[in-house]
């Protein structure tokens, strides 16, 4: 499939090959812009996913479906509660995505992923894995805070209040207890997403010109596939990150991936690992479309700017 009519012709500038004066700061700014755009737009659906994934929720936090969760939360807690915890995402997503995309571009360039028109799945997968390891180390504490604030009955009204409370009650380890599980989920997620994104982009847009339609469609499809495949690990991650607020003593004492997975299997069977599958895909598909579109737009802007200077 050829690039869309609105695509910028490749003769104008080689979009995929970064110019020598394309700075790390430009790359990080493009990534930060993409991260904030992605997470803020789809945040309410992310909150619904967290609520639906909770194992043994409080009586007021039991929902029968995605639509039931929306109507119940808006009716009882108010529509603004769907945005509870977004401040943590805004503060953390910018720096984390800056690191994410800067690492991605650096590793991909080093592995020859920008050369020629052929597919480079190994370079794409490796770049994605390295990017997520670096960014998750920064983002994990913010993700813990976000999910604690998203819970039904959460008493936290600010990042600082939540951070102090969790630290006093559970120590520094609470912010990283889910990090190994997060990596176990996000490394394959990112490797799958980046590989599919690069492959779909090359099929849809072999000229490698800047094409917003290609970036949006490829990003959305890649994200949806990766999200569906890694949902079981996301359920485990949610249990570990919200264990301190759990009413179940067994969940509160969970200490790692294997123990958390055993609790889910014992209490809910294999179906428990698919809790929140639909809202996860509904969140991720447009999120990754927005993220890639925003990143590629910012990247194209900075490349043009650097070539004009």
Short mmCIF file of C-alpha atoms in Angstrom, two decimals:
data_model
loop_
_atom_site.label_atom_id
_atom_site.label_comp_id
_atom_site.label_asym_id
_atom_site.label_seq_id
_atom_site.Cartn_x
_atom_site.Cartn_y
_atom_site.Cartn_z
CA UNK A 1 0.00 0.00 0.00
CA UNK A 2 1.36 3.39 -0.90
CA UNK A 3 1.59 6.35 1.43
CA UNK A 4 -1.47 8.55 1.67
CA UNK A 5 -1.79 11.54 -0.71
CA UNK A 6 -1.00 13.95 2.11
CA UNK A 7 2.36 12.36 2.86
CA UNK A 8 5.49 14.47 2.58
CA UNK A 9 7.52 13.20 -0.42
CA UNK A 10 10.68 11.39 0.63
CA UNK A 11 12.72 13.52 -1.80
CA UNK A 12 12.14 16.58 0.40
CA UNK A 13 14.04 15.02 3.28
CA UNK A 14 15.02 11.58 4.45
CA UNK A 15 12.60 11.33 7.36
CA UNK A 16 13.74 8.02 8.86
CA UNK A 17 17.47 8.80 8.84
CA UNK A 18 18.15 11.24 11.64
CA UNK A 19 20.40 14.15 10.66
CA UNK A 20 23.75 14.44 12.44
CA UNK A 21 22.64 17.60 14.25
CA UNK A 22 19.38 16.06 15.50
CA UNK A 23 20.02 16.46 19.22
CA UNK A 24 19.17 14.22 22.13
CA UNK A 25 17.15 17.10 23.60
CA UNK A 26 14.98 17.29 20.46
CA UNK A 27 14.37 13.55 20.62
CA UNK A 28 13.47 13.71 24.31
CA UNK A 29 11.12 16.65 23.76
CA UNK A 30 9.35 14.71 21.01
CA UNK A 31 9.01 11.73 23.35
CA UNK A 32 7.75 13.82 26.26
CA UNK A 33 5.14 15.45 24.05
CA UNK A 34 3.98 12.02 22.86
CA UNK A 35 3.79 10.58 26.39
CA UNK A 36 1.73 13.38 27.89
CA UNK A 37 -0.63 13.44 24.89
CA UNK A 38 -1.15 9.68 25.04
CA UNK A 39 -1.86 9.34 28.76
CA UNK A 40 -4.03 12.40 29.33
CA UNK A 41 -6.44 11.74 26.46
CA UNK A 42 -7.18 8.12 27.43
CA UNK A 43 -6.85 8.45 31.20
CA UNK A 44 -10.52 7.81 32.16
CA UNK A 45 -10.49 4.45 30.37
CA UNK A 46 -7.24 3.57 32.14
CA UNK A 47 -8.95 4.27 35.48
CA UNK A 48 -11.80 1.93 34.47
CA UNK A 49 -9.27 -0.78 33.59
CA UNK A 50 -7.66 -0.50 37.02
CA UNK A 51 -11.04 -0.71 38.78
CA UNK A 52 -12.07 -3.80 36.79
CA UNK A 53 -8.75 -5.57 37.42
CA UNK A 54 -8.90 -5.31 41.21
CA UNK A 55 -9.12 -8.71 42.89
CA UNK A 56 -11.70 -8.78 45.72
CA UNK A 57 -12.64 -5.08 45.54
CA UNK A 58 -14.61 -3.27 48.24
CA UNK A 59 -18.42 -3.63 47.94
CA UNK A 60 -18.77 -0.23 46.30
CA UNK A 61 -16.09 -1.04 43.75
CA UNK A 62 -17.73 -4.08 42.14
CA UNK A 63 -18.70 -3.60 38.48
CA UNK A 64 -20.34 -6.04 36.09
CA UNK A 65 -19.05 -4.50 32.86
CA UNK A 66 -17.24 -1.53 31.38
CA UNK A 67 -20.48 0.40 30.80
CA UNK A 68 -21.69 -0.44 34.31
CA UNK A 69 -18.41 0.89 35.72
CA UNK A 70 -18.81 4.17 33.82
CA UNK A 71 -22.41 4.73 34.91
CA UNK A 72 -21.79 3.69 38.54
CA UNK A 73 -18.68 5.84 38.99
CA UNK A 74 -20.16 8.94 37.36
CA UNK A 75 -23.43 8.59 39.29
CA UNK A 76 -21.95 7.94 42.75
CA UNK A 77 -18.52 9.60 42.63
CA UNK A 78 -19.05 12.20 39.93
CA UNK A 79 -17.59 12.45 36.43
CA UNK A 80 -14.46 14.22 37.67
CA UNK A 81 -13.47 11.09 39.61
CA UNK A 82 -12.60 9.46 36.28
CA UNK A 83 -9.60 11.80 36.20
CA UNK A 84 -8.42 11.07 39.75
CA UNK A 85 -4.67 10.48 39.79
CA UNK A 86 -3.97 12.10 36.42
CA UNK A 87 -1.49 14.51 38.00
CA UNK A 88 0.85 11.57 38.65
CA UNK A 89 0.72 10.62 34.98
CA UNK A 90 1.37 14.16 33.78
CA UNK A 91 4.39 14.53 36.07
CA UNK A 92 5.83 11.09 35.31
CA UNK A 93 4.88 10.45 31.67
CA UNK A 94 6.81 13.37 30.19
CA UNK A 95 10.26 12.44 31.57
CA UNK A 96 9.61 8.68 31.20
CA UNK A 97 8.61 8.96 27.54
CA UNK A 98 11.49 11.33 26.87
CA UNK A 99 13.86 8.60 28.07
CA UNK A 100 11.79 5.97 26.25
CA UNK A 101 11.99 7.46 22.77
CA UNK A 102 15.54 8.78 23.13
CA UNK A 103 16.68 5.24 24.00
CA UNK A 104 14.57 3.76 21.20
CA UNK A 105 16.07 6.01 18.52
CA UNK A 106 19.65 5.63 19.80
CA UNK A 107 19.51 1.81 19.90
CA UNK A 108 17.66 1.53 16.58
CA UNK A 109 20.21 3.80 14.90
CA UNK A 110 23.11 1.84 16.41
CA UNK A 111 21.64 -1.47 15.21
CA UNK A 112 21.07 -0.22 11.66
CA UNK A 113 17.31 -0.14 11.95
CA UNK A 114 17.03 3.02 9.85
CA UNK A 115 18.99 1.66 6.86
CA UNK A 116 17.31 0.73 3.59
CA UNK A 117 13.66 -0.12 2.99
CA UNK A 118 13.73 -3.70 4.28
CA UNK A 119 12.29 -4.86 7.62
CA UNK A 120 14.55 -4.80 10.69
CA UNK A 121 12.48 -6.75 13.28
CA UNK A 122 15.46 -7.54 15.53
CA UNK A 123 16.51 -3.89 15.68
CA UNK A 124 12.92 -2.80 16.37
CA UNK A 125 12.37 -5.40 19.11
CA UNK A 126 15.73 -4.72 20.79
CA UNK A 127 15.21 -0.95 20.62
CA UNK A 128 11.79 -1.32 22.21
CA UNK A 129 13.03 -3.60 24.98
CA UNK A 130 15.90 -1.27 25.88
CA UNK A 131 13.57 1.73 25.81
CA UNK A 132 11.06 0.20 28.20
CA UNK A 133 13.69 -1.00 30.70
CA UNK A 134 15.04 2.55 30.95
CA UNK A 135 11.71 4.37 31.08
CA UNK A 136 9.94 1.98 33.48
CA UNK A 137 12.64 2.49 36.10
CA UNK A 138 11.57 6.13 36.15
CA UNK A 139 7.82 5.65 35.68
CA UNK A 140 7.10 2.77 38.06
CA UNK A 141 6.72 4.85 41.26
CA UNK A 142 4.38 7.27 39.44
CA UNK A 143 2.34 4.31 38.19
CA UNK A 144 1.97 2.97 41.74
CA UNK A 145 0.77 6.39 42.93
CA UNK A 146 -1.61 6.66 39.98
CA UNK A 147 -3.27 3.31 40.68
CA UNK A 148 -3.57 3.96 44.42
CA UNK A 149 -5.40 7.21 43.59
CA UNK A 150 -7.62 5.45 41.01
CA UNK A 151 -9.04 2.93 43.49
CA UNK A 152 -12.62 3.10 44.74
CA UNK A 153 -12.68 4.83 48.10
CA UNK A 154 -9.19 6.28 47.68
CA UNK A 155 -8.55 9.03 50.25
CA UNK A 156 -5.60 10.52 48.38
CA UNK A 157 -6.09 13.94 46.82
CA UNK A 158 -2.55 14.74 45.70
CA UNK A 159 0.67 13.04 44.59
CA UNK A 160 2.55 14.23 47.65
CA UNK A 161 -0.11 12.98 50.08
CA UNK A 162 -0.21 9.55 48.43
CA UNK A 163 3.58 9.30 48.26
CA UNK A 164 4.04 10.14 51.95
CA UNK A 165 1.29 7.76 53.05
CA UNK A 166 2.52 4.79 51.00
CA UNK A 167 6.14 5.40 52.05
CA UNK A 168 5.27 5.58 55.76
CA UNK A 169 3.08 2.47 55.68
CA UNK A 170 4.98 0.23 53.26
CA UNK A 171 8.43 1.73 52.74
CA UNK A 172 10.35 2.50 49.56
CA UNK A 173 9.93 -1.08 48.30
CA UNK A 174 6.22 -0.42 47.66
CA UNK A 175 7.12 1.79 44.71
CA UNK A 176 9.19 -0.94 43.07
CA UNK A 177 7.63 -4.24 44.19
CA UNK A 178 5.91 -4.48 40.80
CA UNK A 179 8.97 -3.44 38.75
CA UNK A 180 10.07 -6.99 37.81
CA UNK A 181 6.48 -7.80 36.82
CA UNK A 182 6.23 -4.50 34.96
CA UNK A 183 9.34 -5.41 32.96
CA UNK A 184 8.03 -8.94 32.38
CA UNK A 185 4.96 -7.30 30.84
CA UNK A 186 6.32 -4.19 29.14
CA UNK A 187 9.44 -5.71 27.55
CA UNK A 188 7.42 -8.19 25.44
CA UNK A 189 4.67 -5.57 25.02
CA UNK A 190 7.11 -3.01 23.67
CA UNK A 191 9.03 -5.53 21.58
CA UNK A 192 5.77 -6.69 19.98
CA UNK A 193 4.48 -3.15 19.56
CA UNK A 194 7.66 -1.75 18.02
CA UNK A 195 8.13 -4.75 15.72
CA UNK A 196 4.54 -4.59 14.47
CA UNK A 197 4.66 -0.80 14.20
CA UNK A 198 7.84 -0.80 12.13
CA UNK A 199 6.60 -3.66 9.94
CA UNK A 200 3.14 -2.19 9.32
CA UNK A 201 4.67 1.23 8.65
CA UNK A 202 7.04 -0.17 6.03
CA UNK A 203 4.18 -2.02 4.28
CA UNK A 204 1.83 0.98 4.32
CA UNK A 205 4.51 3.57 3.63
CA UNK A 206 7.50 2.03 1.79
CA UNK A 207 8.79 5.50 0.83
CA UNK A 208 9.33 6.16 4.58
CA UNK A 209 7.96 9.68 4.20
CA UNK A 210 6.29 11.39 7.15
CA UNK A 211 2.68 10.21 6.86
CA UNK A 212 0.28 10.88 9.77
CA UNK A 213 -2.27 8.31 8.52
CA UNK A 214 0.32 5.53 8.50
CA UNK A 215 1.66 6.43 11.95
CA UNK A 216 -1.85 6.53 13.43
CA UNK A 217 -3.08 3.23 11.94
CA UNK A 218 0.19 1.35 12.49
CA UNK A 219 0.46 2.63 16.06
CA UNK A 220 -3.12 1.69 16.94
CA UNK A 221 -2.96 -1.83 15.47
CA UNK A 222 0.43 -2.56 17.01
CA UNK A 223 -0.71 -1.36 20.43
CA UNK A 224 -3.97 -3.33 20.40
CA UNK A 225 -2.19 -6.58 19.56
CA UNK A 226 0.53 -6.09 22.17
CA UNK A 227 -2.02 -5.10 24.83
CA UNK A 228 -4.15 -8.20 24.30
CA UNK A 229 -1.14 -10.51 24.49
CA UNK A 230 0.18 -9.03 27.75
CA UNK A 231 -3.07 -8.51 29.70
CA UNK A 232 -2.42 -11.39 32.18
CA UNK A 233 0.80 -9.73 33.32
CA UNK A 234 -0.98 -6.39 33.60
CA UNK A 235 -3.51 -7.96 35.99
CA UNK A 236 -0.64 -9.28 38.12
CA UNK A 237 1.03 -5.85 38.08
CA UNK A 238 -2.18 -4.15 39.22
CA UNK A 239 -2.53 -6.58 42.15
CA UNK A 240 1.03 -5.86 43.29
CA UNK A 241 0.74 -2.10 42.90
CA UNK A 242 -2.54 -1.88 44.83
CA UNK A 243 -1.86 -4.57 47.44
CA UNK A 244 -1.42 -2.02 50.23
CA UNK A 245 -5.03 -0.90 49.81
CA UNK A 246 -6.45 -4.44 49.57
CA UNK A 247 -8.96 -5.80 52.10
CA UNK A 248 -7.73 -9.37 51.53
CA UNK A 249 -4.82 -10.26 53.85
CA UNK A 250 -3.43 -12.72 51.31
CA UNK A 251 -3.24 -10.02 48.64
CA UNK A 252 -1.69 -7.53 51.06
CA UNK A 253 1.16 -9.96 51.71
CA UNK A 254 1.86 -10.79 48.02
CA UNK A 255 5.56 -10.25 47.32
CA UNK A 256 6.16 -10.98 43.68
CA UNK A 257 4.95 -12.16 40.28
CA UNK A 258 4.64 -15.87 41.09
CA UNK A 259 2.84 -15.31 44.39
CA UNK A 260 0.44 -12.78 42.85
CA UNK A 261 -0.28 -15.09 39.92
CA UNK A 262 -1.05 -17.96 42.33
CA UNK A 263 -3.55 -15.79 44.23
CA UNK A 264 -5.35 -14.80 41.03
CA UNK A 265 -5.48 -18.41 39.77
CA UNK A 266 -6.70 -19.73 43.12
CA UNK A 267 -9.40 -17.10 43.62
CA UNK A 268 -10.66 -16.56 40.07
CA UNK A 269 -9.24 -19.33 37.87
CA UNK A 270 -7.63 -18.70 34.49
CA UNK A 271 -10.34 -16.17 33.65
CA UNK A 272 -8.93 -13.94 36.38
CA UNK A 273 -5.92 -13.19 34.19
CA UNK A 274 -8.17 -11.59 31.58
CA UNK A 275 -9.81 -9.11 33.93
CA UNK A 276 -9.92 -5.71 32.26
CA UNK A 277 -8.98 -7.09 28.82
CA UNK A 278 -11.51 -5.01 26.90
CA UNK A 279 -10.77 -1.65 28.57
CA UNK A 280 -7.04 -2.38 28.26
CA UNK A 281 -7.36 -2.79 24.49
CA UNK A 282 -9.81 0.12 24.25
CA UNK A 283 -7.28 2.26 26.14
CA UNK A 284 -4.15 1.05 24.42
CA UNK A 285 -5.26 1.14 20.78
CA UNK A 286 -6.04 4.88 20.62
CA UNK A 287 -3.29 5.63 23.15
CA UNK A 288 -0.57 4.11 21.00
CA UNK A 289 -2.09 5.70 17.89
CA UNK A 290 -1.95 9.10 19.64
CA UNK A 291 1.51 8.40 21.05
CA UNK A 292 3.09 7.40 17.74
CA UNK A 293 1.30 10.15 15.81
CA UNK A 294 2.40 12.78 18.34
CA UNK A 295 5.96 11.47 18.46
CA UNK A 296 6.37 11.23 14.69
CA UNK A 297 4.85 14.71 14.25
CA UNK A 298 7.22 16.22 16.81
CA UNK A 299 10.13 14.25 15.35
CA UNK A 300 9.33 15.52 11.84
CA UNK A 301 9.12 19.08 13.16
CA UNK A 302 12.51 18.90 14.85
CA UNK A 303 14.11 17.26 11.79
CA UNK A 304 12.79 20.03 9.56
CA UNK A 305 13.93 22.62 12.07
CA UNK A 306 17.43 21.15 12.30
CA UNK A 307 17.77 20.93 8.51
CA UNK A 308 16.64 24.53 8.07
CA UNK A 309 19.12 25.82 10.64
#
